[in-house]
Structure formats: structure tokens, C-alpha cells
Coordinates of N, CA and C and ligand atoms in Angstrom, one line a residue:
X15 N 0.9 -1.2 0.0 CA 0.0 0.0 0.0 C 0.9 1.2 0.0
X16 N 0.8 2.0 -1.1 CA 1.5 3.3 -1.1 C 0.6 4.4 -0.8
X17 N 1.0 5.3 0.0 CA 0.2 6.5 0.4 C 0.9 7.8 0.1
X18 N 0.3 8.6 -0.7 CA 0.9 9.9 -1.1 C 0.1 11.0 -0.4
X19 N 0.8 11.9 0.3 CA 0.2 13.0 1.0 C -0.1 14.1 0.0
X20 N -1.3 14.6 -0.1 CA -1.6 15.7 -1.0 C -2.1 16.9 -0.1
X21 N -1.2 17.9 0.0 CA -1.6 19.1 0.7 C -2.7 19.9 -0.1
X22 N -3.8 20.3 0.6 CA -4.9 20.9 -0.1 C -5.3 22.2 0.7
X23 N -5.9 23.1 0.1 CA -6.4 24.3 0.7 C -5.3 24.9 1.6
X24 N -5.7 25.5 2.8 CA -4.6 26.0 3.6 C -3.9 25.0 4.5
X25 N -4.6 24.1 5.0 CA -4.0 23.1 6.0 C -4.6 21.7 5.9
X26 N -5.3 21.4 4.8 CA -5.9 20.1 4.7 C -4.9 19.1 4.1
X27 N -5.1 17.8 4.4 CA -4.5 16.7 3.7 C -5.5 15.8 3.1
X28 N -5.3 15.6 1.8 CA -6.0 14.4 1.1 C -4.9 13.4 1.0
X29 N -5.3 12.1 0.8 CA -4.3 11.0 0.7 C -4.7 10.1 -0.5
X30 N -3.7 9.9 -1.3 CA -3.8 9.0 -2.5 C -3.3 7.6 -2.1
X31 N -4.1 6.6 -2.3 CA -3.7 5.2 -2.0 C -3.5 4.5 -3.3
X32 N -2.4 3.8 -3.4 CA -2.1 3.0 -4.6 C -1.7 1.6 -4.1
X33 N -2.3 0.6 -4.8 CA -2.0 -0.8 -4.4 C -1.5 -1.4 -5.7
X34 N -0.2 -1.8 -5.7 CA 0.5 -2.2 -6.9 C -0.2 -3.4 -7.7
X35 N -0.4 -4.5 -6.9 CA -0.8 -5.7 -7.6 C -2.1 -5.6 -8.4
X36 N -3.0 -4.9 -7.7 CA -4.3 -4.7 -8.4 C -4.4 -3.4 -9.2
X37 N -3.4 -2.6 -9.0 CA -3.3 -1.2 -9.6 C -4.5 -0.4 -9.2
X38 N -4.9 -0.6 -8.0 CA -6.1 0.1 -7.5 C -5.7 1.5 -7.0
X39 N -6.4 2.6 -7.4 CA -6.1 3.9 -6.9 C -7.4 4.4 -6.2
X40 N -7.1 5.0 -5.0 CA -8.2 5.6 -4.2 C -7.7 6.9 -3.6
X41 N -8.7 7.7 -3.2 CA -8.3 8.9 -2.5 C -9.2 9.1 -1.3
X42 N -8.5 9.5 -0.2 CA -9.2 9.8 1.0 C -9.5 11.3 1.1
X43 N -10.7 11.7 1.3 CA -11.1 13.1 1.6 C -10.5 14.1 0.6
X44 N -11.0 14.0 -0.7 CA -10.5 15.0 -1.6 C -11.0 16.4 -1.3
X45 N -10.2 17.3 -0.8 CA -10.6 18.6 -0.4 C -11.0 19.5 -1.6
X46 N -10.2 19.3 -2.6 CA -10.4 20.1 -3.8 C -10.0 19.3 -5.1
X47 N -10.6 19.7 -6.2 CA -10.4 18.9 -7.4 C -8.9 19.0 -7.9
X48 N -8.5 20.3 -8.0 CA -7.3 20.5 -8.8 C -6.0 19.9 -8.1
X49 N -5.8 20.1 -6.9 CA -4.6 19.6 -6.2 C -4.6 18.1 -6.2
X50 N -5.8 17.5 -6.1 CA -5.9 16.0 -6.1 C -5.7 15.5 -7.5
X51 N -6.3 16.1 -8.5 CA -6.2 15.7 -9.9 C -4.8 15.7 -10.4
X52 N -4.0 16.7 -9.9 CA -2.6 16.8 -10.3 C -1.8 15.5 -10.0
X53 N -2.2 14.9 -8.9 CA -1.5 13.7 -8.4 C -2.1 12.5 -9.1
X54 N -3.5 12.4 -9.2 CA -4.2 11.3 -9.8 C -3.8 11.1 -11.2
X55 N -3.5 12.2 -11.9 CA -3.1 12.2 -13.3 C -2.0 11.2 -13.6
X56 N -1.1 11.0 -12.7 CA 0.0 10.1 -12.9 C -0.5 8.7 -13.1
X57 N -1.6 8.4 -12.5 CA -2.2 7.0 -12.6 C -3.3 6.9 -13.7
X58 N -3.8 8.0 -14.1 CA -4.8 8.0 -15.2 C -6.1 7.4 -14.8
X59 N -6.3 7.1 -13.5 CA -7.5 6.5 -13.0 C -7.7 6.7 -11.6
X60 N -9.0 6.6 -11.2 CA -9.3 6.8 -9.7 C -10.5 5.8 -9.5
X61 N -10.2 4.7 -8.8 CA -11.3 3.8 -8.6 C -12.3 4.2 -7.4
X62 N -11.7 4.7 -6.3 CA -12.6 4.9 -5.2 C -12.3 6.3 -4.5
X63 N -13.3 6.9 -4.0 CA -13.2 8.1 -3.2 C -13.7 7.7 -1.8
X64 N -12.9 7.9 -0.8 CA -13.3 7.6 0.6 C -13.5 8.9 1.4
X65 N -14.6 9.0 2.0 CA -14.9 10.2 2.8 C -15.0 9.9 4.3
X66 N -14.3 10.6 5.1 CA -14.4 10.4 6.6 C -15.6 11.1 7.2
X67 N -16.0 12.2 6.6 CA -17.2 13.0 7.0 C -17.6 14.0 6.0
X68 N -18.7 14.6 6.2 CA -19.3 15.4 5.1 C -18.8 16.8 5.0
X69 N -18.0 17.3 5.8 CA -17.5 18.7 5.7 C -16.9 19.0 4.4
X70 N -17.2 20.3 3.9 CA -16.8 20.7 2.6 C -15.3 20.5 2.3
X71 N -14.5 20.8 3.3 CA -13.0 20.6 3.1 C -12.6 19.2 3.1
X72 N -13.5 18.2 3.1 CA -13.2 16.8 2.9 C -13.9 16.2 1.7
X73 N -14.9 16.9 1.2 CA -15.7 16.2 0.1 C -15.8 17.1 -1.2
X74 N -15.2 18.3 -1.1 CA -15.4 19.2 -2.2 C -14.9 18.7 -3.6
X75 N -13.9 17.8 -3.6 CA -13.5 17.2 -4.8 C -14.3 16.1 -5.4
X76 N -15.2 15.6 -4.6 CA -16.0 14.4 -4.9 C -16.5 14.4 -6.3
X77 N -17.4 15.3 -6.6 CA -18.2 15.2 -7.8 C -17.4 15.4 -9.1
X78 N -16.5 16.3 -9.0 CA -15.6 16.6 -10.2 C -14.7 15.4 -10.5
X79 N -14.2 14.8 -9.5 CA -13.3 13.6 -9.6 C -14.1 12.4 -10.1
X80 N -15.3 12.3 -9.5 CA -16.2 11.2 -9.9 C -16.6 11.3 -11.4
X81 N -16.8 12.5 -11.8 CA -17.2 12.7 -13.2 C -16.1 12.4 -14.1
X82 N -14.9 12.9 -13.8 CA -13.8 12.7 -14.7 C -13.3 11.2 -14.7
X83 N -13.3 10.5 -13.6 CA -12.7 9.2 -13.5 C -13.8 8.0 -13.3
X84 N -15.0 8.4 -13.2 CA -16.1 7.4 -13.0 C -15.8 6.6 -11.7
X85 N -15.3 7.3 -10.7 CA -15.0 6.6 -9.4 C -16.2 6.3 -8.6
X86 N -16.1 5.4 -7.6 CA -17.2 5.2 -6.7 C -16.9 5.8 -5.4
X87 N -17.9 6.5 -4.8 CA -17.7 7.2 -3.6 C -18.2 6.4 -2.4
X88 N -17.3 6.3 -1.4 CA -17.6 5.4 -0.3 C -17.7 6.3 1.0
X89 N -18.8 6.1 1.7 CA -19.0 6.8 3.0 C -19.9 6.1 3.9
X90 N -20.2 6.8 5.0 CA -21.0 6.2 6.1 C -22.5 6.2 5.7
X91 N -23.1 5.1 6.0 CA -24.5 4.9 5.6 C -25.4 6.0 6.3
X92 N -25.1 6.3 7.6 CA -25.9 7.2 8.3 C -25.7 8.7 7.8
X93 N -24.7 8.9 6.9 CA -24.5 10.2 6.4 C -24.7 10.3 4.9
X94 N -25.5 9.3 4.3 CA -25.5 9.2 2.9 C -26.2 10.5 2.3
X95 N -27.0 11.2 3.0 CA -27.7 12.4 2.5 C -26.7 13.6 2.4
X96 N -25.6 13.5 3.1 CA -24.6 14.6 3.2 C -23.3 14.4 2.4
X97 N -23.1 13.2 1.9 CA -21.8 12.9 1.2 C -22.1 13.0 -0.3
X98 N -21.6 14.0 -1.0 CA -21.9 14.2 -2.4 C -21.5 13.0 -3.2
X99 N -22.4 12.6 -4.0 CA -22.1 11.5 -5.0 C -21.9 10.1 -4.4
X100 N -22.4 9.9 -3.2 CA -22.1 8.6 -2.5 C -22.7 7.4 -3.3
X101 N -21.9 6.4 -3.5 CA -22.4 5.2 -4.2 C -22.4 4.0 -3.2
X102 N -21.4 3.8 -2.4 CA -21.3 2.7 -1.5 C -21.4 3.1 -0.1
X103 N -22.4 2.6 0.7 CA -22.6 3.1 2.0 C -22.3 2.0 3.0
X104 N -21.5 2.3 4.0 CA -21.0 1.3 4.9 C -21.4 1.6 6.3
X105 N -21.4 0.6 7.2 CA -21.8 0.8 8.6 C -20.6 0.5 9.5
X106 N -20.8 0.8 10.8 CA -19.7 0.6 11.8 C -19.3 -0.8 11.7
X107 N -18.0 -1.0 11.8 CA -17.3 -2.4 11.8 C -17.4 -3.1 10.5
X108 N -18.0 -2.5 9.5 CA -18.2 -3.3 8.2 C -16.8 -3.3 7.5
X109 N -16.5 -4.4 6.9 CA -15.3 -4.5 6.1 C -15.6 -4.3 4.6
X110 N -14.6 -3.8 3.9 CA -14.8 -3.6 2.5 C -13.4 -3.8 1.8
X111 N -13.5 -4.3 0.6 CA -12.2 -4.6 -0.1 C -12.1 -3.6 -1.3
X112 N -10.9 -2.9 -1.4 CA -10.6 -2.1 -2.6 C -9.3 -2.7 -3.2
X113 N -9.4 -3.2 -4.4 CA -8.2 -3.9 -4.9 C -7.9 -5.1 -4.0
X114 N -6.7 -5.2 -3.6 CA -6.3 -6.2 -2.6 C -6.3 -5.8 -1.2
X115 N -6.8 -4.6 -1.0 CA -6.7 -4.0 0.4 C -8.1 -4.1 1.0
X116 N -8.0 -4.5 2.3 CA -9.2 -4.6 3.1 C -9.2 -3.6 4.2
X117 N -10.3 -2.8 4.3 CA -10.4 -1.9 5.4 C -11.6 -2.1 6.2
X118 N -11.6 -1.6 7.4 CA -12.8 -1.7 8.3 C -13.2 -0.3 8.7
X119 N -14.5 -0.1 8.7 CA -15.1 1.2 9.2 C -15.0 1.2 10.7
X120 N -14.5 2.2 11.3 CA -14.7 2.4 12.8 C -15.4 3.8 12.9
X121 N -16.6 3.7 13.5 CA -17.5 4.8 13.6 C -17.0 5.7 14.8
X122 N -16.7 6.9 14.5 CA -16.1 7.8 15.6 C -16.8 9.1 15.6
X123 N -18.1 9.2 16.0 CA -18.8 10.4 16.1 C -18.3 11.4 17.1
X124 N -18.7 12.7 17.0 CA -18.2 13.7 17.9 C -18.0 15.0 17.2
X125 N -17.1 15.0 16.2 CA -16.8 16.1 15.3 C -18.1 16.3 14.5
X126 N -18.5 15.3 13.8 CA -19.9 15.2 13.2 C -20.6 14.0 13.7
X127 N -21.9 13.9 13.4 CA -22.7 12.7 13.9 C -22.3 11.5 13.1
X128 N -21.8 11.7 11.8 CA -21.5 10.6 11.0 C -20.1 10.4 10.6
X129 N -19.2 10.7 11.5 CA -17.8 10.7 11.2 C -17.3 9.2 11.4
X130 N -16.5 8.8 10.3 CA -15.9 7.4 10.4 C -14.4 7.5 10.1
X131 N -13.7 6.4 10.5 CA -12.3 6.3 10.1 C -12.2 5.0 9.3
X132 N -11.2 4.9 8.4 CA -10.9 3.8 7.6 C -9.7 3.1 8.1
X133 N -9.9 1.9 8.6 CA -8.8 1.2 9.3 C -8.3 0.0 8.4
X134 N -7.1 0.1 8.0 CA -6.4 -1.0 7.2 C -5.6 -1.8 8.1
X135 N -6.2 -2.8 8.7 CA -5.5 -3.5 9.8 C -4.2 -4.2 9.4
X136 N -4.2 -4.8 8.2 CA -3.1 -5.6 7.7 C -1.9 -4.6 7.5
X137 N -2.2 -3.4 7.0 CA -1.1 -2.4 6.7 C -0.8 -1.6 7.9
X138 N -1.5 -1.7 9.0 CA -1.3 -0.9 10.2 C -1.5 0.6 9.9
X139 N -2.6 0.9 9.2 CA -2.8 2.3 8.8 C -4.3 2.7 9.1
X140 N -4.5 3.9 9.6 CA -5.8 4.4 9.8 C -5.9 5.9 9.3
X141 N -7.0 6.2 8.7 CA -7.3 7.5 8.3 C -8.4 8.1 9.2
X142 N -8.0 9.1 10.0 CA -8.8 9.5 11.1 C -9.6 10.8 10.9
X143 N -9.4 11.4 9.7 CA -10.2 12.6 9.4 C -10.0 13.7 10.4
X144 N -11.1 14.3 10.9 CA -11.0 15.4 11.9 C -11.4 14.9 13.3
X145 N -11.1 13.6 13.6 CA -11.3 13.1 14.9 C -10.0 13.1 15.7
X146 N -9.0 12.3 15.3 CA -7.7 12.3 16.0 C -6.7 13.0 15.1
X147 N -6.1 14.0 15.6 CA -5.0 14.7 14.9 C -3.7 14.4 15.6
X148 N -2.6 14.7 15.0 CA -1.3 14.7 15.7 C -1.3 15.7 16.8
X149 N -1.2 15.2 18.0 CA -1.2 16.1 19.2 C -2.5 16.8 19.5
X150 N -3.6 16.3 18.9 CA -4.9 17.0 19.1 C -6.1 16.1 18.8
X151 N -7.2 16.7 18.9 CA -8.5 16.1 18.4 C -9.4 17.1 17.8
X152 N -10.4 16.7 17.1 CA -11.2 17.6 16.4 C -12.2 18.4 17.3
X153 N -12.7 19.5 16.8 CA -13.7 20.2 17.6 C -15.0 19.4 17.6
X154 N -15.7 19.5 18.7 CA -16.9 18.8 18.9 C -18.0 19.7 18.3
X155 N -18.5 19.4 17.1 CA -19.5 20.2 16.5 C -20.9 19.6 16.6
X156 N -21.1 18.4 16.3 CA -22.5 17.8 16.3 C -22.7 16.9 17.5
X157 N -21.7 16.3 18.0 CA -21.9 15.4 19.2 C -21.7 16.1 20.5
X158 N -21.5 15.4 21.5 CA -21.1 16.1 22.8 C -19.7 15.5 23.2
X159 N -19.2 16.1 24.2 CA -17.9 15.7 24.7 C -17.7 14.2 24.9
X160 N -18.8 13.6 25.4 CA -18.8 12.2 25.7 C -18.6 11.4 24.4
X161 N -19.3 11.8 23.3 CA -19.2 11.1 22.1 C -17.7 11.1 21.6
X162 N -17.1 12.3 21.6 CA -15.7 12.4 21.1 C -14.8 11.6 22.0
X163 N -15.0 11.7 23.3 CA -14.2 10.9 24.3 C -14.2 9.4 24.0
X164 N -15.5 9.0 23.8 CA -15.7 7.5 23.5 C -15.0 7.2 22.1
X165 N -15.1 8.0 21.2 CA -14.6 7.8 19.8 C -13.0 7.7 19.9
X166 N -12.4 8.6 20.7 CA -11.0 8.5 20.9 C -10.6 7.2 21.6
X167 N -11.5 6.8 22.5 CA -11.2 5.5 23.2 C -11.2 4.3 22.3
X168 N -12.0 4.4 21.2 CA -12.0 3.3 20.3 C -10.7 3.3 19.5
X169 N -10.1 4.4 19.3 CA -8.8 4.5 18.5 C -7.7 4.1 19.4
X170 N -7.8 4.5 20.7 CA -6.7 4.2 21.6 C -6.3 2.7 21.8
X171 N -7.3 1.9 21.5 CA -7.0 0.4 21.7 C -6.5 -0.3 20.5
X172 N -6.3 0.4 19.4 CA -5.7 -0.2 18.2 C -4.2 -0.5 18.5
X173 N -3.6 -1.3 17.7 CA -2.1 -1.6 17.9 C -1.3 -0.3 17.9
X174 N -0.4 -0.2 18.9 CA 0.3 1.1 19.0 C 1.1 1.5 17.8
X175 N 1.5 0.5 17.0 CA 2.3 0.8 15.8 C 1.5 1.3 14.7
X176 N 0.2 1.4 14.8 CA -0.7 1.9 13.8 C -0.3 3.3 13.3
X177 N -0.2 3.5 12.0 CA 0.2 4.8 11.5 C -1.1 5.6 11.3
X178 N -1.1 6.9 11.8 CA -2.3 7.7 11.8 C -2.1 8.8 10.7
X179 N -3.1 8.8 9.8 CA -3.1 9.9 8.8 C -4.4 10.7 9.0
X180 N -4.2 11.9 9.4 CA -5.3 12.8 9.8 C -5.6 13.9 8.8
X181 N -6.7 14.6 9.0 CA -7.2 15.5 8.0 C -6.6 16.8 7.8
X182 N -5.8 17.2 8.8 CA -5.3 18.6 8.8 C -3.8 18.7 9.3
X183 N -3.1 19.7 8.9 CA -1.8 20.0 9.5 C -2.0 21.0 10.6
X184 N -2.5 20.5 11.7 CA -2.7 21.4 12.9 C -1.6 21.2 14.0
X185 N -0.6 20.4 13.6 CA 0.3 19.9 14.7 C 1.0 21.0 15.5
X186 N 1.4 22.0 14.9 CA 2.2 23.1 15.6 C 1.3 23.7 16.7
X187 N 0.1 24.1 16.3 CA -0.8 24.7 17.2 C -1.2 23.7 18.4
X188 N -1.4 22.5 18.0 CA -1.7 21.5 18.9 C -0.5 21.3 19.9
X189 N 0.7 21.3 19.4 CA 1.8 21.2 20.2 C 1.9 22.3 21.2
X190 N 1.7 23.5 20.8 CA 1.7 24.6 21.7 C 0.7 24.4 22.9
X191 N -0.4 23.9 22.6 CA -1.4 23.6 23.6 C -1.0 22.5 24.5
X192 N -0.5 21.4 24.0 CA 0.0 20.3 24.8 C 1.1 20.8 25.8
X193 N 2.0 21.6 25.2 CA 3.2 22.1 26.0 C 2.7 23.0 27.2
X194 N 1.6 23.7 26.9 CA 1.2 24.7 27.9 C 0.6 23.9 29.2
X195 N -0.1 22.8 28.9 CA -0.8 22.1 30.0 C -0.2 20.8 30.5
X196 N 0.5 20.2 29.5 CA 1.1 18.9 29.9 C 2.6 19.1 30.3
X197 N 2.8 19.8 31.3 CA 4.2 20.3 31.6 C 5.1 19.3 32.2
X198 N 4.6 18.2 32.7 CA 5.4 17.2 33.3 C 5.7 16.0 32.4
X199 N 5.5 16.1 31.1 CA 5.6 15.0 30.2 C 6.9 15.1 29.4
X200 N 7.8 14.2 29.7 CA 9.1 14.2 29.0 C 9.0 13.7 27.6
X201 N 8.1 12.8 27.2 CA 8.0 12.4 25.8 C 7.6 13.6 24.9
X202 N 6.8 14.5 25.5 CA 6.3 15.6 24.7 C 7.5 16.5 24.3
X203 N 8.5 16.6 25.1 CA 9.7 17.5 24.7 C 10.4 16.9 23.5
X204 N 10.5 15.6 23.5 CA 11.1 14.9 22.3 C 10.3 15.1 21.0
X205 N 9.0 14.9 21.2 CA 8.1 15.0 20.1 C 8.1 16.5 19.6
X206 N 8.2 17.4 20.5 CA 8.3 18.8 20.1 C 9.5 19.1 19.1
X207 N 10.6 18.5 19.5 CA 11.8 18.7 18.6 C 11.6 18.2 17.2
X208 N 11.0 16.9 17.1 CA 10.9 16.4 15.8 C 9.8 17.1 15.0
X209 N 8.7 17.6 15.7 CA 7.7 18.3 15.0 C 8.3 19.6 14.4
X210 N 9.0 20.3 15.3 CA 9.5 21.6 14.9 C 10.5 21.5 13.7
X211 N 11.3 20.4 13.7 CA 12.3 20.2 12.6 C 11.5 20.0 11.3
X212 N 10.4 19.3 11.3 CA 9.6 19.1 10.1 C 8.9 20.4 9.7
X213 N 8.3 21.1 10.6 CA 7.6 22.3 10.3 C 8.6 23.3 9.6
X214 N 9.8 23.4 10.2 CA 10.8 24.4 9.7 C 11.2 24.0 8.3
X215 N 11.2 22.7 8.0 CA 11.5 22.3 6.6 C 10.3 22.3 5.7
X216 N 9.2 22.7 6.2 CA 7.9 22.7 5.4 C 7.5 21.3 5.1
X217 N 7.8 20.4 5.9 CA 7.4 19.0 5.7 C 6.1 18.6 6.5
X218 N 5.3 17.7 6.0 CA 4.2 17.3 6.8 C 4.6 16.6 8.1
X219 N 3.8 16.8 9.1 CA 4.1 16.1 10.4 C 3.4 14.8 10.4
X220 N 2.6 14.4 9.4 CA 1.9 13.2 9.3 C 2.7 12.2 8.4
X221 N 2.6 10.9 8.6 CA 1.8 10.3 9.6 C 2.5 10.3 11.0
X222 N 1.7 10.2 12.0 CA 2.2 9.9 13.3 C 1.8 8.5 13.7
X223 N 2.2 8.0 14.8 CA 1.8 6.7 15.2 C 1.0 6.8 16.5
X224 N 0.2 5.7 16.7 CA -0.7 5.7 17.9 C 0.2 5.7 19.1
X225 N 1.3 5.0 19.1 CA 2.2 5.0 20.3 C 2.7 6.4 20.6
X226 N 3.1 7.1 19.6 CA 3.5 8.5 19.9 C 2.4 9.4 20.4
X227 N 1.2 9.2 19.9 CA 0.1 10.0 20.3 C -0.3 9.6 21.8
X228 N -0.3 8.3 22.1 CA -0.6 7.9 23.5 C 0.4 8.5 24.4
X229 N 1.6 8.7 24.0 CA 2.6 9.3 24.9 C 2.5 10.8 25.0
X230 N 2.0 11.5 23.9 CA 2.2 12.9 23.8 C 0.9 13.7 23.6
X231 N -0.1 13.1 23.1 CA -1.4 13.8 22.7 C -2.2 14.0 24.0
X232 N -2.3 15.2 24.4 CA -3.0 15.5 25.7 C -4.4 14.9 25.8
X233 N -5.1 14.9 24.6 CA -6.5 14.4 24.6 C -6.6 12.9 24.8
X234 N -5.4 12.2 24.6 CA -5.4 10.7 24.9 C -4.8 10.4 26.3
X235 N -4.5 11.5 27.0 CA -3.9 11.3 28.3 C -4.7 11.8 29.5
X236 N -6.0 11.8 29.3 CA -6.9 12.3 30.3 C -6.9 11.5 31.6
X237 N -6.3 10.3 31.5 CA -6.3 9.4 32.7 C -4.9 9.6 33.4
X238 N -4.1 10.5 32.9 CA -2.7 10.6 33.5 C -2.8 11.4 34.8
X239 N -2.3 10.8 35.9 CA -2.4 11.5 37.2 C -1.6 12.8 37.3
X240 N -0.4 12.7 36.6 CA 0.4 14.0 36.7 C -0.3 15.1 36.0
X241 N -0.9 14.8 34.9 CA -1.6 15.8 34.1 C -2.8 16.3 34.9
X242 N -3.6 15.4 35.6 CA -4.7 15.8 36.4 C -4.2 16.8 37.5
X243 N -3.0 16.5 38.1 CA -2.5 17.3 39.1 C -2.2 18.7 38.6
X244 N -1.5 18.8 37.4 CA -1.1 20.1 36.8 C -2.4 20.9 36.6
X245 N -3.5 20.2 36.2 CA -4.7 20.9 35.9 C -5.5 21.3 37.2
X246 N -5.0 20.8 38.3 CA -5.7 21.0 39.6 C -7.0 20.3 39.7
X247 N -7.1 19.1 39.0 CA -8.3 18.4 38.9 C -8.1 16.9 39.2
X248 N -7.4 16.7 40.3 CA -7.0 15.4 40.7 C -8.1 14.4 40.9
X249 N -9.3 14.9 41.3 CA -10.4 14.1 41.6 C -11.4 14.0 40.5
X250 N -11.1 14.6 39.4 CA -12.1 14.5 38.3 C -11.9 13.3 37.5
X251 N -13.0 12.9 36.8 CA -13.0 11.7 36.0 C -12.3 12.0 34.7
X252 N -11.9 11.0 34.0 CA -11.2 11.2 32.7 C -12.0 12.0 31.7
X253 N -13.3 11.7 31.7 CA -14.2 12.5 30.8 C -14.3 13.9 31.2
X254 N -14.3 14.2 32.5 CA -14.3 15.6 32.9 C -13.0 16.3 32.5
X255 N -11.9 15.6 32.6 CA -10.6 16.2 32.2 C -10.6 16.5 30.7
X256 N -11.2 15.5 29.9 CA -11.3 15.7 28.5 C -12.1 16.9 28.1
X257 N -13.3 17.0 28.8 CA -14.2 18.2 28.5 C -13.5 19.5 28.8
X258 N -12.8 19.5 29.9 CA -12.1 20.7 30.4 C -11.0 21.1 29.3
X259 N -10.2 20.1 28.9 CA -9.2 20.3 27.9 C -9.8 20.8 26.5
X260 N -10.9 20.2 26.1 CA -11.5 20.5 24.9 C -12.0 22.0 24.9
X261 N -12.6 22.4 26.0 CA -13.0 23.8 26.2 C -11.8 24.7 26.2
X262 N -10.8 24.4 26.9 CA -9.6 25.2 26.9 C -9.0 25.4 25.5
X263 N -9.0 24.3 24.7 CA -8.4 24.3 23.4 C -9.3 25.1 22.4
X264 N -10.6 25.1 22.6 CA -11.5 25.8 21.8 C -11.2 27.3 21.8
X265 N -10.7 27.7 23.0 CA -10.4 29.2 23.2 C -8.9 29.5 23.2
X266 N -8.1 28.6 22.7 CA -6.7 28.7 22.8 C -6.2 29.6 21.6
Ligands
ZN309 ZN1 -14.4 18.6 9.6
FE310 FE1 -11.6 19.4 8.2

């Protein structure tokens, strides 16, 4: 499985997936036609379009790409009315094969009611859209804090070596937030160095790995006692910590 990162708009990432033996080409969350088409052109075909959720910055390339390449659009059944051009609707935990690649849907609401991730277990890859970012998580727009907290919980239990491809390059801002509140975390200092090196060279900070995120992403560390202490919320539940952090981040 080859994955090419396609920077789109100001800070979005679309991803091109190529699988050699079946020559299958797919794209995850085409934010815009032009930037994606420039890359797809190398392959002269696009078999599938995968959407994590319905927001414009993740689906705006759908219809034009579908028209040009006769691709099939794959999205969440519960969001079929909001995904432009949807052809194949899938449910939570459902498996689907594209070329020789098998992925599973993991339903992770919170950012939107119909947000999903595409988990390629054999390849140790997941596309998390606007739910789990490097060093952060998505804003809670349609669900509540509990939904987002539970969704992140579903991702936390995947194998730690899983590579995470998220929907935006928000890592620097997320890093600043983590550094402000997670002051006793030594792994975070190391992560900061590698993130800043990449940003300085104008390189993407994705993919990250689940292990790195478990060590450094403050939103995955709501059960950490040192962090609770720093926040002066030693007796709060993990969900309360998460809600507090999400509110602080919304105004950061
Ligand atoms: Zn979004
Ligand atoms: Fe987005």
C-alpha cells in the first residue's frame, strides 16, 4: 500500500492510496479537485473516493473527480444524504475490499454525527479525518464531549504501531497547547523537537503513530495522574478532564 500525501487548501491533507498488484487507486477526503487531480493524473484512473465525514473541506473534490474518472464514492450509511455523489454506504465495523486492500469502518462520532475512520488492519494504517489529529483532536460540532471521548477511546485500543493519517496539518498549534498544559511530560519534549524540525523544513508532520500519540497527545492522556495534578483536577473523571481540555483548546 503506497500512500501519497496531498496538501490541499490552507491546511488540509488528502491522501492517495495505490495498491500495486491490483493497480487500485483511491483517494481519502479530496478537499479540492485541482490539487488532487494533479496527483491522480500520474495514474490516469481513480477507482474509489473515501470520505471520513461530510464537511466541505473533505468532500469538495468528490463530484468533479467522480465525473472525470467514474470513481465510486464510499461513505457512512448514516450520512448518505450529506456525502456528495455517494455510491457505497458502509456501517460501523463493516469490512470492504478495494483492490487487494481490506479496510474496516470504525464509527467515531463527535466532530460530526456521521464521522468514520478507515482502518487498514493488515497495513497498520488508519485515516482519522477530523477526529484524531497529531497532538490533538477535532472540535466537537455535532456530538457532545462524551461522544468524542468515546470515539478517541475506540482508537486508543488499536495496535500502538498503527500509523495515523489525519485530515489537517494542525500539529504546531496542537503542540503549543500540549506544552502549555502537559508540563510534566518528558515524551512531549522529544516530540516537540521532531515536529519543529519538520515544520521548519515545510514537511508534513503526518503520519504519526498511535504509540507517539498515546505518549504525547494530551487528549489521549486524560487518565494521567500527573496531568490531572497540573490541571488541579486530581479528583475529576477522565471524561471531565477531556471536557475541560476541549473547552480550553476551543479558546486557545
Ligand atoms: Zn471537519
Ligand atoms: Fe476538516
